Amino acid sequence: MKVTAFAPASIGNISVGFDVLGAAIAPIDGTKLGDIVSVSESNSFSFEMTGPWSTKLEKIEDSGKKNLVESCADFFLEQLPEEKRRPIKIELSKNMPIGSGLGSSASSIVASFVALNLFFAKPFDDNTLLRMMGKLEGSVSGSIHYDNVAPAFFGGIQLMTLTAEQICVTIPHFENWYWVLAYPGISLATSEMRAILPLNYERSITIEYGRNLAAFIYASQTKNEQLAVEVLKDVIAEPYRKSKIPNFESAVLKLKEIGMLASGISGSGPTLFSITNDLDKAKEAKKMLKQCYVQNQEGFVHICKISN
């Protein structure tokens, strides 16, 4: 038996919701932007990696260090009763750039746990799986947060509630929005980009953050597009991270000139996202970002929609 799972790329934070909002995204041209993991029967445990980003990942990893997908398998099997464990072959098709701000690690983690859970006849419910995913994500970024794994698992836009019974809830999204994603082709470590943030914020900043997040959730629920756009601001991370991302500020200014509704940093960066409800403007933004933001052949720009 062989089972295969795909987990999409995701936008963490969505500017207004640091660590508590995340969106699953899919290019409108059908590009599979996300990782694929397969699990099958085997006489002994084995791991194989293919895909356009596999070679780069192999260079980053130290010799002898386990791939994240292998760590997911180890962790999953440890949770199973010993009599239910059996050798498996696990295969990763790495289609996501590492350190891109598009939830590359989350994509691998979610695809791994979903495939493993299916292979072993669903021993864990969704909430248990998601908590396991969060622990593995924390091992990569330095702290447990769900704003990439939750949307990659459930789809849509997810709000992290982190209650005892429910980790996240789905909030409505604007079906007419196009999300233009531009990855410049360079990598930024999530742990390092988190480390540059201050440990404490002024009261006025925290009030503004709470107000904007609450207003965005309200606007999403009531389909108030104007309000959603007006409050879609990052006062927590972007002020400290934007200088670390080459050409980010100049690109945002050009996107405003095009007439894009809002722009921000996807996750920890360096991927930039920009929103519009006009496909022609999305195409214009894509063309501009290819010229002014993408730095090398590894970079790309996609026009996306929220993936359910």
JSON list of N, CA and C in Angstrom, two decimals, residues 6-10 24-26 33-35 96 102-103 106-107 110 148 151-153 155 307:
[
{"chain": "A", "resi": 6, "resn": "PHE", "atom": "N", "xyz": [-0.41, 15.96, -0.34]},
{"chain": "A", "resi": 6, "resn": "PHE", "atom": "CA", "xyz": [0.12, 17.25, -0.79]},
{"chain": "A", "resi": 6, "resn": "PHE", "atom": "C", "xyz": [-0.29, 18.32, 0.21]},
{"chain": "A", "resi": 7, "resn": "ALA", "atom": "N", "xyz": [0.64, 19.19, 0.58]},
{"chain": "A", "resi": 7, "resn": "ALA", "atom": "CA", "xyz": [0.33, 20.32, 1.46]},
{"chain": "A", "resi": 7, "resn": "ALA", "atom": "C", "xyz": [0.77, 21.61, 0.77]},
{"chain": "A", "resi": 8, "resn": "PRO", "atom": "N", "xyz": [-0.11, 22.61, 0.68]},
{"chain": "A", "resi": 8, "resn": "PRO", "atom": "CA", "xyz": [0.19, 23.82, -0.08]},
{"chain": "A", "resi": 8, "resn": "PRO", "atom": "C", "xyz": [1.09, 24.80, 0.66]},
{"chain": "A", "resi": 9, "resn": "ALA", "atom": "N", "xyz": [1.60, 25.76, -0.07]},
{"chain": "A", "resi": 9, "resn": "ALA", "atom": "CA", "xyz": [2.31, 26.88, 0.54]},
{"chain": "A", "resi": 9, "resn": "ALA", "atom": "C", "xyz": [1.33, 27.71, 1.36]},
{"chain": "A", "resi": 10, "resn": "SER", "atom": "N", "xyz": [1.86, 28.54, 2.23]},
{"chain": "A", "resi": 10, "resn": "SER", "atom": "CA", "xyz": [1.00, 29.34, 3.09]},
{"chain": "A", "resi": 10, "resn": "SER", "atom": "C", "xyz": [1.63, 30.69, 3.39]},
{"chain": "A", "resi": 24, "resn": "ALA", "atom": "N", "xyz": [-3.71, 29.43, 3.36]},
{"chain": "A", "resi": 24, "resn": "ALA", "atom": "CA", "xyz": [-3.23, 28.49, 2.35]},
{"chain": "A", "resi": 24, "resn": "ALA", "atom": "C", "xyz": [-3.46, 29.11, 0.97]},
{"chain": "A", "resi": 25, "resn": "ILE", "atom": "N", "xyz": [-2.47, 28.98, 0.10]},
{"chain": "A", "resi": 25, "resn": "ILE", "atom": "CA", "xyz": [-2.57, 29.63, -1.20]},
{"chain": "A", "resi": 25, "resn": "ILE", "atom": "C", "xyz": [-2.26, 28.66, -2.34]},
{"chain": "A", "resi": 26, "resn": "ALA", "atom": "N", "xyz": [-2.82, 28.98, -3.51]},
{"chain": "A", "resi": 26, "resn": "ALA", "atom": "CA", "xyz": [-2.60, 28.15, -4.69]},
{"chain": "A", "resi": 26, "resn": "ALA", "atom": "C", "xyz": [-2.52, 29.02, -5.93]},
{"chain": "A", "resi": 33, "resn": "LEU", "atom": "N", "xyz": [2.37, 24.49, -5.92]},
{"chain": "A", "resi": 33, "resn": "LEU", "atom": "CA", "xyz": [3.29, 25.16, -5.00]},
{"chain": "A", "resi": 33, "resn": "LEU", "atom": "C", "xyz": [3.09, 24.56, -3.61]},
{"chain": "A", "resi": 34, "resn": "GLY", "atom": "N", "xyz": [3.87, 23.54, -3.31]},
{"chain": "A", "resi": 34, "resn": "GLY", "atom": "CA", "xyz": [3.73, 22.82, -2.05]},
{"chain": "A", "resi": 34, "resn": "GLY", "atom": "C", "xyz": [4.48, 21.50, -2.14]},
{"chain": "A", "resi": 35, "resn": "ASP", "atom": "N", "xyz": [4.65, 20.84, -1.01]},
{"chain": "A", "resi": 35, "resn": "ASP", "atom": "CA", "xyz": [5.41, 19.60, -0.95]},
{"chain": "A", "resi": 35, "resn": "ASP", "atom": "C", "xyz": [4.49, 18.38, -1.00]},
{"chain": "A", "resi": 96, "resn": "MET", "atom": "N", "xyz": [9.20, 23.31, -2.65]},
{"chain": "A", "resi": 96, "resn": "MET", "atom": "CA", "xyz": [9.14, 24.62, -2.00]},
{"chain": "A", "resi": 96, "resn": "MET", "atom": "C", "xyz": [10.54, 25.09, -1.63]},
{"chain": "A", "resi": 102, "resn": "LEU", "atom": "N", "xyz": [7.21, 31.11, 2.83]},
{"chain": "A", "resi": 102, "resn": "LEU", "atom": "CA", "xyz": [6.00, 30.51, 2.27]},
{"chain": "A", "resi": 102, "resn": "LEU", "atom": "C", "xyz": [5.62, 29.22, 2.99]},
{"chain": "A", "resi": 103, "resn": "GLY", "atom": "N", "xyz": [6.15, 29.03, 4.18]},
{"chain": "A", "resi": 103, "resn": "GLY", "atom": "CA", "xyz": [5.80, 27.84, 4.94]},
{"chain": "A", "resi": 103, "resn": "GLY", "atom": "C", "xyz": [6.38, 26.56, 4.37]},
{"chain": "A", "resi": 106, "resn": "ALA", "atom": "N", "xyz": [6.52, 23.91, 7.05]},
{"chain": "A", "resi": 106, "resn": "ALA", "atom": "CA", "xyz": [5.15, 23.52, 7.37]},
{"chain": "A", "resi": 106, "resn": "ALA", "atom": "C", "xyz": [4.57, 22.62, 6.30]},
{"chain": "A", "resi": 107, "resn": "SER", "atom": "N", "xyz": [4.86, 22.91, 5.04]},
{"chain": "A", "resi": 107, "resn": "SER", "atom": "CA", "xyz": [4.36, 22.09, 3.94]},
{"chain": "A", "resi": 107, "resn": "SER", "atom": "C", "xyz": [4.88, 20.66, 4.05]},
{"chain": "A", "resi": 110, "resn": "VAL", "atom": "N", "xyz": [3.17, 19.01, 7.29]},
{"chain": "A", "resi": 110, "resn": "VAL", "atom": "CA", "xyz": [1.75, 18.67, 7.13]},
{"chain": "A", "resi": 110, "resn": "VAL", "atom": "C", "xyz": [1.59, 17.49, 6.18]},
{"chain": "A", "resi": 148, "resn": "ASN", "atom": "N", "xyz": [1.33, 28.59, 9.92]},
{"chain": "A", "resi": 148, "resn": "ASN", "atom": "CA", "xyz": [1.60, 27.96, 8.63]},
{"chain": "A", "resi": 148, "resn": "ASN", "atom": "C", "xyz": [1.03, 26.54, 8.57]},
{"chain": "A", "resi": 151, "resn": "PRO", "atom": "N", "xyz": [-3.18, 26.42, 8.27]},
{"chain": "A", "resi": 151, "resn": "PRO", "atom": "CA", "xyz": [-3.78, 26.59, 6.94]},
{"chain": "A", "resi": 151, "resn": "PRO", "atom": "C", "xyz": [-3.33, 25.54, 5.93]},
{"chain": "A", "resi": 152, "resn": "ALA", "atom": "N", "xyz": [-2.07, 25.09, 6.04]},
{"chain": "A", "resi": 152, "resn": "ALA", "atom": "CA", "xyz": [-1.61, 24.05, 5.12]},
{"chain": "A", "resi": 152, "resn": "ALA", "atom": "C", "xyz": [-2.37, 22.75, 5.36]},
{"chain": "A", "resi": 153, "resn": "PHE", "atom": "N", "xyz": [-2.86, 22.54, 6.58]},
{"chain": "A", "resi": 153, "resn": "PHE", "atom": "CA", "xyz": [-3.62, 21.35, 6.93]},
{"chain": "A", "resi": 153, "resn": "PHE", "atom": "C", "xyz": [-5.10, 21.49, 6.60]},
{"chain": "A", "resi": 155, "resn": "GLY", "atom": "N", "xyz": [-6.66, 24.36, 5.10]},
{"chain": "A", "resi": 155, "resn": "GLY", "atom": "CA", "xyz": [-7.01, 25.23, 3.99]},
{"chain": "A", "resi": 155, "resn": "GLY", "atom": "C", "xyz": [-7.59, 26.54, 4.46]},
{"chain": "A", "resi": 307, "resn": "SER", "atom": "N", "xyz": [-6.57, 28.88, -1.02]},
{"chain": "A", "resi": 307, "resn": "SER", "atom": "CA", "xyz": [-6.90, 27.49, -1.31]},
{"chain": "A", "resi": 307, "resn": "SER", "atom": "C", "xyz": [-7.72, 26.89, -0.18]}
]
